PDB file of C-alpha atoms in Angstrom:
ATOM      1  CA  VAL A   1     -21.436 -30.335 -32.743  1.00 97.00           C
ATOM      2  CA  SER A   2     -21.523 -28.506 -29.165  1.00 97.00           C
ATOM      3  CA  GLU A   3     -22.820 -25.138 -29.243  1.00 96.00           C
ATOM      4  CA  HIS A   4     -23.964 -22.268 -26.809  1.00 97.00           C
ATOM      5  CA  LEU A   5     -26.222 -19.815 -28.325  1.00 97.00           C
ATOM      6  CA  GLU A   6     -26.296 -16.237 -26.957  1.00 95.00           C
ATOM      7  CA  ASN A   7     -28.487 -15.248 -24.226  1.00 93.00           C
ATOM      8  CA  ARG A   8     -28.801 -11.255 -24.870  1.00 94.00           C
ATOM      9  CA  THR A   9     -30.411 -11.762 -27.843  1.00 96.00           C
ATOM     10  CA  ASP A  10     -33.867 -12.391 -29.268  1.00 97.00           C
ATOM     11  CA  PRO A  11     -35.552 -15.725 -30.862  1.00 98.00           C
ATOM     12  CA  ALA A  12     -34.993 -14.238 -34.220  1.00 98.00           C
ATOM     13  CA  GLY A  13     -31.349 -13.897 -33.454  1.00 98.00           C
ATOM     14  CA  ARG A  14     -30.650 -17.464 -31.941  1.00 98.00           C
ATOM     15  CA  ALA A  15     -32.245 -18.992 -35.525  1.00 98.00           C
ATOM     16  CA  ILE A  16     -29.798 -16.680 -37.102  1.00 98.00           C
ATOM     17  CA  GLN A  17     -26.982 -18.260 -35.039  1.00 98.00           C
ATOM     18  CA  THR A  18     -28.339 -21.736 -35.705  1.00 98.00           C
ATOM     19  CA  ARG A  19     -28.750 -21.208 -39.474  1.00 98.00           C
ATOM     20  CA  HIS A  20     -24.856 -20.133 -39.225  1.00 98.00           C
ATOM     21  CA  LEU A  21     -24.111 -23.299 -37.581  1.00 98.00           C
ATOM     22  CA  VAL A  22     -26.003 -25.312 -39.754  1.00 98.00           C
ATOM     23  CA  ASP A  23     -24.220 -23.492 -42.556  1.00 98.00           C
ATOM     24  CA  ALA A  24     -21.007 -24.376 -41.570  1.00 98.00           C
ATOM     25  CA  ILE A  25     -21.997 -27.992 -40.723  1.00 98.00           C
ATOM     26  CA  ASP A  26     -23.275 -28.468 -44.186  1.00 98.00           C
ATOM     27  CA  LYS A  27     -20.102 -26.954 -45.800  1.00 98.00           C
ATOM     28  CA  TYR A  28     -17.858 -29.475 -43.946  1.00 97.00           C
ATOM     29  CA  ASP A  29     -20.258 -32.441 -44.797  1.00 97.00           C
ATOM     30  CA  PRO A  30     -23.713 -32.182 -45.806  1.00 96.00           C
ATOM     31  CA  GLU A  31     -24.469 -35.826 -45.887  1.00 96.00           C
ATOM     32  CA  ALA A  32     -22.596 -36.584 -42.261  1.00 96.00           C
ATOM     33  CA  PRO A  33     -24.811 -37.868 -39.645  1.00 98.00           C
ATOM     34  CA  VAL A  34     -25.164 -35.114 -36.736  1.00 98.00           C
ATOM     35  CA  LEU A  35     -25.729 -35.076 -33.315  1.00 98.00           C
ATOM     36  CA  LEU A  36     -25.981 -31.445 -32.268  1.00 98.00           C
ATOM     37  CA  GLY A  37     -26.303 -30.353 -28.895  1.00 98.00           C
ATOM     38  CA  GLY A  38     -25.760 -27.696 -26.055  1.00 97.00           C
ATOM     39  CA  ASP A  39     -27.071 -24.416 -24.615  1.00 97.00           C
ATOM     40  CA  PHE A  40     -29.773 -23.069 -27.203  1.00 98.00           C
ATOM     41  CA  ASN A  41     -31.085 -20.441 -24.626  1.00 97.00           C
ATOM     42  CA  THR A  42     -34.418 -21.072 -25.993  1.00 97.00           C
ATOM     43  CA  LEU A  43     -35.822 -18.503 -23.352  1.00 95.00           C
ATOM     44  CA  THR A  44     -38.781 -17.404 -26.112  1.00 97.00           C
ATOM     45  CA  ALA A  45     -38.279 -13.657 -25.515  1.00 96.00           C
ATOM     46  CA  SER A  46     -35.543 -11.360 -25.755  1.00 96.00           C
ATOM     47  CA  HIS A  47     -33.229 -10.141 -23.149  1.00 95.00           C
ATOM     48  CA  GLU A  48     -34.763  -6.909 -22.718  1.00 95.00           C
ATOM     49  CA  GLU A  49     -38.484  -8.457 -22.568  1.00 95.00           C
ATOM     50  CA  ARG A  50     -37.139 -10.687 -19.684  1.00 93.00           C
ATOM     51  CA  HIS A  51     -35.059  -8.170 -17.905  1.00 92.00           C
ATOM     52  CA  GLY A  52     -36.540  -5.110 -18.589  1.00 95.00           C
ATOM     53  CA  ASP A  53     -39.550  -5.347 -16.107  1.00 95.00           C
ATOM     54  CA  PRO A  54     -39.179  -8.420 -14.736  1.00 91.00           C
ATOM     55  CA  ALA A  55     -42.576  -8.366 -13.064  1.00 93.00           C
ATOM     56  CA  ALA A  56     -44.167  -7.965 -16.486  1.00 95.00           C
ATOM     57  CA  TRP A  57     -42.244 -11.054 -17.632  1.00 94.00           C
ATOM     58  CA  LEU A  58     -43.074 -13.202 -14.634  1.00 93.00           C
ATOM     59  CA  ALA A  59     -46.782 -12.066 -15.499  1.00 95.00           C
ATOM     60  CA  ARG A  60     -46.841 -13.155 -19.059  1.00 95.00           C
ATOM     61  CA  VAL A  61     -44.763 -16.509 -18.245  1.00 95.00           C
ATOM     62  CA  ALA A  62     -47.591 -17.147 -15.390  1.00 94.00           C
ATOM     63  CA  ALA A  63     -50.494 -16.095 -18.251  1.00 96.00           C
ATOM     64  CA  GLU A  64     -49.034 -18.805 -20.435  1.00 95.00           C
ATOM     65  CA  PRO A  65     -48.250 -21.959 -18.513  1.00 90.00           C
ATOM     66  CA  GLY A  66     -45.716 -24.133 -20.252  1.00 93.00           C
ATOM     67  CA  ARG A  67     -43.927 -21.479 -22.158  1.00 96.00           C
ATOM     68  CA  LEU A  68     -40.660 -21.994 -21.166  1.00 96.00           C
ATOM     69  CA  ILE A  69     -40.811 -25.722 -21.596  1.00 96.00           C
ATOM     70  CA  ASP A  70     -42.984 -25.886 -24.866  1.00 96.00           C
ATOM     71  CA  VAL A  71     -40.832 -23.578 -26.455  1.00 97.00           C
ATOM     72  CA  GLU A  72     -40.991 -24.212 -30.126  1.00 97.00           C
ATOM     73  CA  ARG A  73     -43.743 -21.884 -31.427  1.00 96.00           C
ATOM     74  CA  HIS A  74     -41.573 -19.037 -30.058  1.00 97.00           C
ATOM     75  CA  GLU A  75     -38.184 -20.095 -31.104  1.00 98.00           C
ATOM     76  CA  PRO A  76     -37.723 -20.082 -35.058  1.00 98.00           C
ATOM     77  CA  LEU A  77     -34.744 -22.050 -34.599  1.00 98.00           C
ATOM     78  CA  PHE A  78     -36.627 -24.972 -34.373  1.00 98.00           C
ATOM     79  CA  ALA A  79     -38.564 -24.746 -37.890  1.00 98.00           C
ATOM     80  CA  ASP A  80     -35.046 -23.833 -39.464  1.00 98.00           C
ATOM     81  CA  LEU A  81     -33.463 -26.854 -37.993  1.00 98.00           C
ATOM     82  CA  ALA A  82     -36.407 -29.062 -39.396  1.00 98.00           C
ATOM     83  CA  GLY A  83     -36.193 -27.575 -42.520  1.00 98.00           C
ATOM     84  CA  SER A  84     -32.224 -28.628 -42.299  1.00 98.00           C
ATOM     85  CA  GLY A  85     -33.285 -32.092 -41.684  1.00 98.00           C
ATOM     86  CA  PHE A  86     -32.932 -32.101 -37.822  1.00 98.00           C
ATOM     87  CA  ASP A  87     -35.374 -33.717 -35.121  1.00 98.00           C
ATOM     88  CA  TRP A  88     -35.557 -32.983 -31.809  1.00 98.00           C
ATOM     89  CA  GLN A  89     -38.656 -35.267 -30.463  1.00 97.00           C
ATOM     90  CA  ALA A  90     -36.989 -38.395 -29.995  1.00 98.00           C
ATOM     91  CA  ALA A  91     -33.460 -37.011 -28.381  1.00 98.00           C
ATOM     92  CA  ASN A  92     -35.200 -34.898 -25.677  1.00 98.00           C
ATOM     93  CA  ASN A  93     -37.394 -35.091 -22.615  1.00 95.00           C
ATOM     94  CA  LEU A  94     -39.853 -32.444 -24.151  1.00 94.00           C
ATOM     95  CA  ASP A  95     -41.608 -31.861 -20.395  1.00 92.00           C
ATOM     96  CA  LEU A  96     -38.607 -31.239 -18.269  1.00 92.00           C
ATOM     97  CA  PRO A  97     -36.812 -28.163 -17.418  1.00 93.00           C
ATOM     98  CA  THR A  98     -33.027 -28.357 -18.072  1.00 95.00           C
ATOM     99  CA  GLN A  99     -32.307 -25.033 -16.157  1.00 91.00           C
ATOM    100  CA  ARG A 100     -31.726 -24.536 -12.540  1.00 79.00           C
ATOM    101  CA  ARG A 101     -32.905 -20.906 -10.820  1.00 75.00           C
ATOM    102  CA  GLU A 102     -33.472 -19.245  -7.630  1.00 71.00           C
ATOM    103  CA  PRO A 103     -37.199 -19.980  -6.471  1.00 71.00           C
ATOM    104  CA  GLU A 104     -38.843 -17.106  -8.007  1.00 73.00           C
ATOM    105  CA  THR A 105     -37.202 -17.338 -11.354  1.00 78.00           C
ATOM    106  CA  PRO A 106     -39.190 -19.324 -13.757  1.00 86.00           C
ATOM    107  CA  VAL A 107     -37.249 -22.288 -15.207  1.00 89.00           C
ATOM    108  CA  GLY A 108     -37.229 -23.565 -18.823  1.00 93.00           C
ATOM    109  CA  ARG A 109     -35.845 -25.990 -21.279  1.00 96.00           C
ATOM    110  CA  ILE A 110     -32.940 -24.249 -22.875  1.00 96.00           C
ATOM    111  CA  ASP A 111     -30.671 -26.992 -23.399  1.00 98.00           C
ATOM    112  CA  TRP A 112     -31.513 -29.559 -26.504  1.00 98.00           C
ATOM    113  CA  PHE A 113     -30.320 -32.376 -28.821  1.00 98.00           C
ATOM    114  CA  PHE A 114     -30.900 -32.293 -32.262  1.00 98.00           C
ATOM    115  CA  THR A 115     -30.333 -34.805 -34.856  1.00 98.00           C
ATOM    116  CA  ARG A 116     -29.891 -35.587 -38.287  1.00 98.00           C
ATOM    117  CA  GLY A 117     -29.311 -38.973 -39.993  1.00 98.00           C
ATOM    118  CA  LEU A 118     -29.124 -40.761 -36.656  1.00 98.00           C
ATOM    119  CA  LEU A 119     -31.825 -42.630 -34.659  1.00 98.00           C
ATOM    120  CA  ALA A 120     -32.300 -41.448 -31.358  1.00 98.00           C
ATOM    121  CA  SER A 121     -34.172 -43.168 -27.833  1.00 98.00           C
ATOM    122  CA  ALA A 122     -33.724 -43.201 -24.183  1.00 98.00           C
ATOM    123  CA  PRO A 123     -33.412 -39.108 -23.500  1.00 98.00           C
ATOM    124  CA  ALA A 124     -32.573 -38.351 -20.032  1.00 97.00           C
ATOM    125  CA  THR A 125     -32.527 -35.386 -18.337  1.00 96.00           C
ATOM    126  CA  ILE A 126     -30.425 -35.785 -15.110  1.00 95.00           C
ATOM    127  CA  ALA A 127     -29.624 -33.830 -11.925  1.00 93.00           C
ATOM    128  CA  ALA A 128     -26.573 -31.869 -11.780  1.00 93.00           C
ATOM    129  CA  ILE A 129     -26.181 -32.590  -8.366  1.00 93.00           C
ATOM    130  CA  LEU A 130     -22.835 -32.867  -6.486  1.00 94.00           C
ATOM    131  CA  PRO A 131     -22.244 -35.642  -3.657  1.00 95.00           C
ATOM    132  CA  ASP A 132     -23.247 -33.067  -0.796  1.00 96.00           C
ATOM    133  CA  GLY A 133     -26.753 -32.271  -2.676  1.00 92.00           C
ATOM    134  CA  SER A 134     -25.748 -28.921  -3.941  1.00 91.00           C
ATOM    135  CA  PRO A 135     -25.755 -28.179  -7.649  1.00 90.00           C
ATOM    136  CA  SER A 136     -22.915 -28.593  -9.678  1.00 92.00           C
ATOM    137  CA  SER A 137     -24.204 -26.033 -12.476  1.00 92.00           C
ATOM    138  CA  ASP A 138     -27.150 -24.276 -13.441  1.00 91.00           C
ATOM    139  CA  HIS A 139     -28.300 -26.602 -16.257  1.00 93.00           C
ATOM    140  CA  GLU A 140     -29.164 -30.464 -15.606  1.00 95.00           C
ATOM    141  CA  ALA A 141     -27.209 -32.714 -17.730  1.00 95.00           C
ATOM    142  CA  LEU A 142     -28.617 -34.325 -20.924  1.00 97.00           C
ATOM    143  CA  ALA A 143     -28.129 -37.967 -22.027  1.00 98.00           C
ATOM    144  CA  VAL A 144     -29.375 -39.463 -24.968  1.00 98.00           C
ATOM    145  CA  THR A 145     -28.620 -42.865 -26.686  1.00 98.00           C
ATOM    146  CA  ILE A 146     -27.892 -42.312 -30.723  1.00 98.00           C
ATOM    147  CA  ARG A 147     -27.295 -44.939 -33.317  1.00 98.00           C
ATOM    148  CA  LEU A 148     -26.924 -44.602 -37.227  1.00 96.00           C
ATOM    149  CA  LYS A 149     -29.947 -45.255 -39.390  1.00 91.00           C
TER     150      LYS A 149
END
């Protein structure tokens, strides 16, 4: 399942979107193995918090190093997915950003794989770079090896 959550909401809004997605997956087949991946926009705050006062946001991020990489405690969608049997630890490089930004903008981990009923290994974050060295996207590419349990 591929998804792209809204970036102009807050962590609670992303959790609601995720619950709707999991409900649809479970309605289709609650026992099927699932690889769920994409841009979850786990930005740890609302759009207004991040853009209303950019200097305050940068100060908040600077005061909490790693906030935009270690996002689980700020984003309730992780607890919701865990409660529905999904795992993410084995499917992601948890310490690497997946976002490309301007030099003065903090980068974070906003793209994820979640698995249920699958074994994940060899997660990789791959630089999204064109042959000329320029970026091909504002996101890095993700890869993971999966197999049935």
